[in-house]
mmCIF file of C-alpha atoms in Angstrom:
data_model
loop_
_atom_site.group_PDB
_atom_site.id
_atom_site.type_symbol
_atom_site.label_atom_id
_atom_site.label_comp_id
_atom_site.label_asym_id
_atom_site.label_seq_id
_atom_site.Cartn_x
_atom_site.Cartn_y
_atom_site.Cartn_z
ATOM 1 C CA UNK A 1 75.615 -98.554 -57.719
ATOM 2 C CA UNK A 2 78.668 -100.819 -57.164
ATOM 3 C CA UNK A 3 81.657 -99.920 -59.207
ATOM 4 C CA UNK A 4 82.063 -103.050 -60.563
ATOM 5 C CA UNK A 5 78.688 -102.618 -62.055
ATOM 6 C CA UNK A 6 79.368 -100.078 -63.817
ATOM 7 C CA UNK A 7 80.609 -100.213 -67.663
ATOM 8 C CA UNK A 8 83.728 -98.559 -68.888
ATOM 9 C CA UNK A 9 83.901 -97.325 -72.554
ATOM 10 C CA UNK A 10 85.670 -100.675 -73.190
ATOM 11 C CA UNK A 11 86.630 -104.163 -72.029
ATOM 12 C CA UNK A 12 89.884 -102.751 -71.439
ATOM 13 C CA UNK A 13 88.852 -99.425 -69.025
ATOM 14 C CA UNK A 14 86.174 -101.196 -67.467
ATOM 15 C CA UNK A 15 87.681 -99.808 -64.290
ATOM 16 C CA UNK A 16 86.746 -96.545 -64.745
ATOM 17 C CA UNK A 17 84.023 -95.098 -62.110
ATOM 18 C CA UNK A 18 86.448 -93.761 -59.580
ATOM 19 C CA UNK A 19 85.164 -90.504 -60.402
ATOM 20 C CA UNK A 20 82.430 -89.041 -57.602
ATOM 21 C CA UNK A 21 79.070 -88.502 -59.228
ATOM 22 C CA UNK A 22 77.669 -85.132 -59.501
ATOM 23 C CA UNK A 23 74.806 -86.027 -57.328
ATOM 24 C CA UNK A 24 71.857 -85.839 -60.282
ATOM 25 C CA UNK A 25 69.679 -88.449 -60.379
ATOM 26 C CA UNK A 26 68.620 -89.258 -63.748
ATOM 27 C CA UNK A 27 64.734 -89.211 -63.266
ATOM 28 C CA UNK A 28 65.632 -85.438 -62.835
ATOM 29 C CA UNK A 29 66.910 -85.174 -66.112
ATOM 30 C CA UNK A 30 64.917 -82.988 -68.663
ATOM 31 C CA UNK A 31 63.781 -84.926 -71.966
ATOM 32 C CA UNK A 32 66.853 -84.357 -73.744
ATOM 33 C CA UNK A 33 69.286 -84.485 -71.667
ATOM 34 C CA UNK A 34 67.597 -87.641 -70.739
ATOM 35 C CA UNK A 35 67.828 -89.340 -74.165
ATOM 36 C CA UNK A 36 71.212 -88.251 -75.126
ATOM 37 C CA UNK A 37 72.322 -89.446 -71.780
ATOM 38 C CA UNK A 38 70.746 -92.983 -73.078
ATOM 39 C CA UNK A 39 72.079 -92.825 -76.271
ATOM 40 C CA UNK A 40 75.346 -92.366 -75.378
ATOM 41 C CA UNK A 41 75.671 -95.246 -72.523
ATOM 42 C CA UNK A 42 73.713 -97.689 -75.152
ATOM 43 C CA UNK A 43 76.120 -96.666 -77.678
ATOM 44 C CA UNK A 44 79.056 -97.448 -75.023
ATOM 45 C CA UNK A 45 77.406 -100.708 -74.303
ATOM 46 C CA UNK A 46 77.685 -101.619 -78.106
ATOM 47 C CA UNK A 47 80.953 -100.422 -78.680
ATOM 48 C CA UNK A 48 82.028 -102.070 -75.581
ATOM 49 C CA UNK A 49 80.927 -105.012 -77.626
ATOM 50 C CA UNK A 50 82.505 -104.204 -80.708
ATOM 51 C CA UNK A 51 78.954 -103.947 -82.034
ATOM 52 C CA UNK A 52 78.065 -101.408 -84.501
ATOM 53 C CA UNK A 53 74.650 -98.648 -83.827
ATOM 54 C CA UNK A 54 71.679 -101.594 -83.907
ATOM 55 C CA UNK A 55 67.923 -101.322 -84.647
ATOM 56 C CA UNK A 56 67.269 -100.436 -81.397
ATOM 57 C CA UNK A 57 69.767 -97.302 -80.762
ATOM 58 C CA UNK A 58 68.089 -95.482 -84.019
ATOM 59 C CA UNK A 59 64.402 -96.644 -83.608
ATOM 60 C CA UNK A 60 64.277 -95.164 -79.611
ATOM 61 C CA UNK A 61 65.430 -91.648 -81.280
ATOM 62 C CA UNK A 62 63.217 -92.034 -84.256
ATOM 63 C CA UNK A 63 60.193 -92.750 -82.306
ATOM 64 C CA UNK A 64 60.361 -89.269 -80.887
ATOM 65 C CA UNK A 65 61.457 -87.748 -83.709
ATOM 66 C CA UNK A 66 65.165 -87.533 -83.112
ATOM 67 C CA UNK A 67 67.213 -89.276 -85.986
ATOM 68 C CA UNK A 68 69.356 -86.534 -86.623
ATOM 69 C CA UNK A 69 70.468 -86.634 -82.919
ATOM 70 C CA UNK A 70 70.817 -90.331 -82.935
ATOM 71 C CA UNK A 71 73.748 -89.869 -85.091
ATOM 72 C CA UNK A 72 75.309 -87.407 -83.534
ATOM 73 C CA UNK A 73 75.542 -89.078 -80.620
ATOM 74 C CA UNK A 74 76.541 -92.664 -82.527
ATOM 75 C CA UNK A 75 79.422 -90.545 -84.010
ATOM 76 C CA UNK A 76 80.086 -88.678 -80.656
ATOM 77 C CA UNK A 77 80.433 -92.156 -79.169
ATOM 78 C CA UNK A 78 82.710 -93.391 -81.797
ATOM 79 C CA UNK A 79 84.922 -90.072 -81.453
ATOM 80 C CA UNK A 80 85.187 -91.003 -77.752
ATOM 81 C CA UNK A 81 85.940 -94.217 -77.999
ATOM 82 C CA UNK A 82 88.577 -94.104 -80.234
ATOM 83 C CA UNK A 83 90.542 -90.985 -78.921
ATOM 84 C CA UNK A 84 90.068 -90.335 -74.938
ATOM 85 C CA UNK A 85 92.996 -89.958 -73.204
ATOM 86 C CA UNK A 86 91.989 -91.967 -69.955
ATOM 87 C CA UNK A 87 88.879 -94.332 -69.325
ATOM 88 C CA UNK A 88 85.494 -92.644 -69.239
ATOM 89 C CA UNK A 89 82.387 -93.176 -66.653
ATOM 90 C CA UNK A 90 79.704 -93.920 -69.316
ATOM 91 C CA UNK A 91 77.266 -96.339 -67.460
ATOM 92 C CA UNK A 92 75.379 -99.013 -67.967
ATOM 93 C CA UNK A 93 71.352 -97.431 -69.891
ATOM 94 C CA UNK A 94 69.639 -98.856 -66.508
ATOM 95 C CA UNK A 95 71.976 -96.968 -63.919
ATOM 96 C CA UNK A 96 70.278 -94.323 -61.987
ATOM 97 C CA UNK A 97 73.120 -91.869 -61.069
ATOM 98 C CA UNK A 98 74.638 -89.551 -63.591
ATOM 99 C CA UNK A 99 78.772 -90.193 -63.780
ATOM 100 C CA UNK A 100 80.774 -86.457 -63.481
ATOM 101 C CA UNK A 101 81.822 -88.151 -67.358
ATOM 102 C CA UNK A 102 78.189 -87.821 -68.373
ATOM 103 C CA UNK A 103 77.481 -84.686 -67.123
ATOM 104 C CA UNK A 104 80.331 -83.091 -69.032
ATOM 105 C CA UNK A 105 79.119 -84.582 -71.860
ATOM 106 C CA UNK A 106 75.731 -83.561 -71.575
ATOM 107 C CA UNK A 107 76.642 -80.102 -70.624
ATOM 108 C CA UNK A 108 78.576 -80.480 -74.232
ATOM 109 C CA UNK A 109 75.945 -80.997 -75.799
ATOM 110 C CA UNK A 110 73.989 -78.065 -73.959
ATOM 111 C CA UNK A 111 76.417 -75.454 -74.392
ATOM 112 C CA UNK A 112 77.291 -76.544 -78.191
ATOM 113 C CA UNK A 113 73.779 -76.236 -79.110
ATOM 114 C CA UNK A 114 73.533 -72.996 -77.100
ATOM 115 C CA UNK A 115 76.563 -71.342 -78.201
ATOM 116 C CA UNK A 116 78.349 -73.566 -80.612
ATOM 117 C CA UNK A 117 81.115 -76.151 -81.027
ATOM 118 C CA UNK A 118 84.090 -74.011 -80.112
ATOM 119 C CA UNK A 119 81.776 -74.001 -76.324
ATOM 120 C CA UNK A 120 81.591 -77.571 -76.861
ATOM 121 C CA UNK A 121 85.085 -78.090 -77.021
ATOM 122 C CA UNK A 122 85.901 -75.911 -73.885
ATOM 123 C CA UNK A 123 84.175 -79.166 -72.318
ATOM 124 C CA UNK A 124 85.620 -82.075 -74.159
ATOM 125 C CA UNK A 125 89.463 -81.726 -73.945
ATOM 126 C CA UNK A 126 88.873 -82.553 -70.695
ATOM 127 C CA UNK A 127 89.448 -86.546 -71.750
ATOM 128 C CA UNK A 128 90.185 -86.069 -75.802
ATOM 129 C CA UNK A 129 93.663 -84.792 -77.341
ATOM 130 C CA UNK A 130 93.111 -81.464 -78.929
ATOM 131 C CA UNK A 131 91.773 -82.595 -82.712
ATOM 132 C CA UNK A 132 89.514 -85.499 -81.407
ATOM 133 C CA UNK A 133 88.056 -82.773 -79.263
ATOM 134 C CA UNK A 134 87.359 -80.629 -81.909
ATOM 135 C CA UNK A 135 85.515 -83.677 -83.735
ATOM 136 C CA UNK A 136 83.885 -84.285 -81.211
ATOM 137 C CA UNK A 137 82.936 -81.071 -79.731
ATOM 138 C CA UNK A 138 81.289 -80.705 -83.554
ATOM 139 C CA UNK A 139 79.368 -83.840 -82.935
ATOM 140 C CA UNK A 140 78.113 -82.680 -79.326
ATOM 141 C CA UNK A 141 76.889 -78.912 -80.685
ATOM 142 C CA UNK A 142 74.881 -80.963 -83.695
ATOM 143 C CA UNK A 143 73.666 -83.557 -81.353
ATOM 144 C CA UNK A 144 72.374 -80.658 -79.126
ATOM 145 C CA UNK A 145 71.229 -78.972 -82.193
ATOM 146 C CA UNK A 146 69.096 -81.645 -83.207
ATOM 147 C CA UNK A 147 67.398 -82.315 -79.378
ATOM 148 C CA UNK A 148 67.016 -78.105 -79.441
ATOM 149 C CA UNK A 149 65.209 -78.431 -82.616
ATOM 150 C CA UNK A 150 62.738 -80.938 -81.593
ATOM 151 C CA UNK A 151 61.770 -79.093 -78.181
ATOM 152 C CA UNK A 152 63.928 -81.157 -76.382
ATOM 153 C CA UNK A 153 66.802 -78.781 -75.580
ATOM 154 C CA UNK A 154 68.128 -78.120 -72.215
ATOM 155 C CA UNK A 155 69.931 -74.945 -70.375
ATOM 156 C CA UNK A 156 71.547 -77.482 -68.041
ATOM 157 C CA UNK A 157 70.763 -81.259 -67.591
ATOM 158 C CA UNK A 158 67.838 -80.653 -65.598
ATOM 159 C CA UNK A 159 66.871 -77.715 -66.676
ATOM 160 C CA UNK A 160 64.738 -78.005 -69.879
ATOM 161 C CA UNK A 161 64.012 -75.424 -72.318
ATOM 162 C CA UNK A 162 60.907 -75.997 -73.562
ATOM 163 C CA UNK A 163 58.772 -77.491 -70.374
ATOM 164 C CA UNK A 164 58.737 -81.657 -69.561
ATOM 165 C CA UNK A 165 57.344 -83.940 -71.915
ATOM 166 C CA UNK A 166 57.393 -87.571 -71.867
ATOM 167 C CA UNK A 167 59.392 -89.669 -74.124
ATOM 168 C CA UNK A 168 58.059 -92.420 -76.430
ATOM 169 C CA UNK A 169 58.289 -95.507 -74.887
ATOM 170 C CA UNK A 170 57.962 -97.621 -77.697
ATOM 171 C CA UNK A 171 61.482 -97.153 -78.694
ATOM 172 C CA UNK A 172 62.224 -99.054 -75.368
ATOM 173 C CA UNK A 173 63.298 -96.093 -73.450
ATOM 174 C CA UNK A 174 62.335 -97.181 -69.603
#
């Protein structure tokens, strides 16, 4: 994808995918790393647009079960929006590649769930000033938490813990 399509955390770092992806494809994503990935570039998309969390962010996680999650990653989003230190590669919902951004994120999420938020953290002071990190890194661990408890936990982004499933589409997640 072009880098001018894709979306910075804000109007203001739009110009942020200078990063080189990671080289995962995100039909290779396991279920939950899937969704949060979603969540969290929706959630970018509407705070890009100075939009609060809509219908649409809460029912996709609540039509597989996943509400507590959904917030977790709304407040995860919020966290990063207000505090990182330089612009972030959070994509567009539709883009296929997964941003080196993401896959810290997701990995996060992973390892917070795994091993708690003080793992989570390790991850995101990479972009966040010390006590947003540790906000956020709380965020991450409960958002991985929440995927974990629903089967939908991962080891590593494409590496799911409880075999593939698919995910509800009628929350619009396609």
């Amino acid at each position: 994808m072009a880098k001018a399509e894709h979306w910075g955390l804000f109007d203001d770092l739009a110009a942020s995918s200078e990063q080189a992806d990671p080289g995962i494809d995100t039909a290779d994503l396991a279920p939950g790393a899937w969704l949060a990935l979603w969540g969290l570039r929706y959630r970018a998309a509407l705070l890009r647009a100075r939009v609060p969390a809509d219908n649409r962010f809460f029912d996709a996680f609540a039509a597989n079960g996943m509400l507590p999650a959904a917030r977790a990653i709304d407040a995860l989003a919020v966290a990063l929006g207000a505090a990182a230190l330089r612009p972030l590669d959070l994509r567009c919902p539709a883009c296929p590649n997964l941003s080196a951004d993401e896959a810290l994120l997701l990995e996060a999420c992973a390892d917070g769930a795994l091993f708690g938020a003080a793992a989570a953290r390790r991850l995101t002071v990479e972009f966040l000033p010390p006590a947003a990190a540790r906000i956020a890194a709380h965020f991450a661990a409960a958002a991985g938490t929440a995927l974990a408890a629903a089967k939908l936990g991962w080891r590593a982004p494409t590496q799911a813990t409880h075999g593939w499933m698919r995910l509800s589409v009628a929350g619009g997640l396609h």
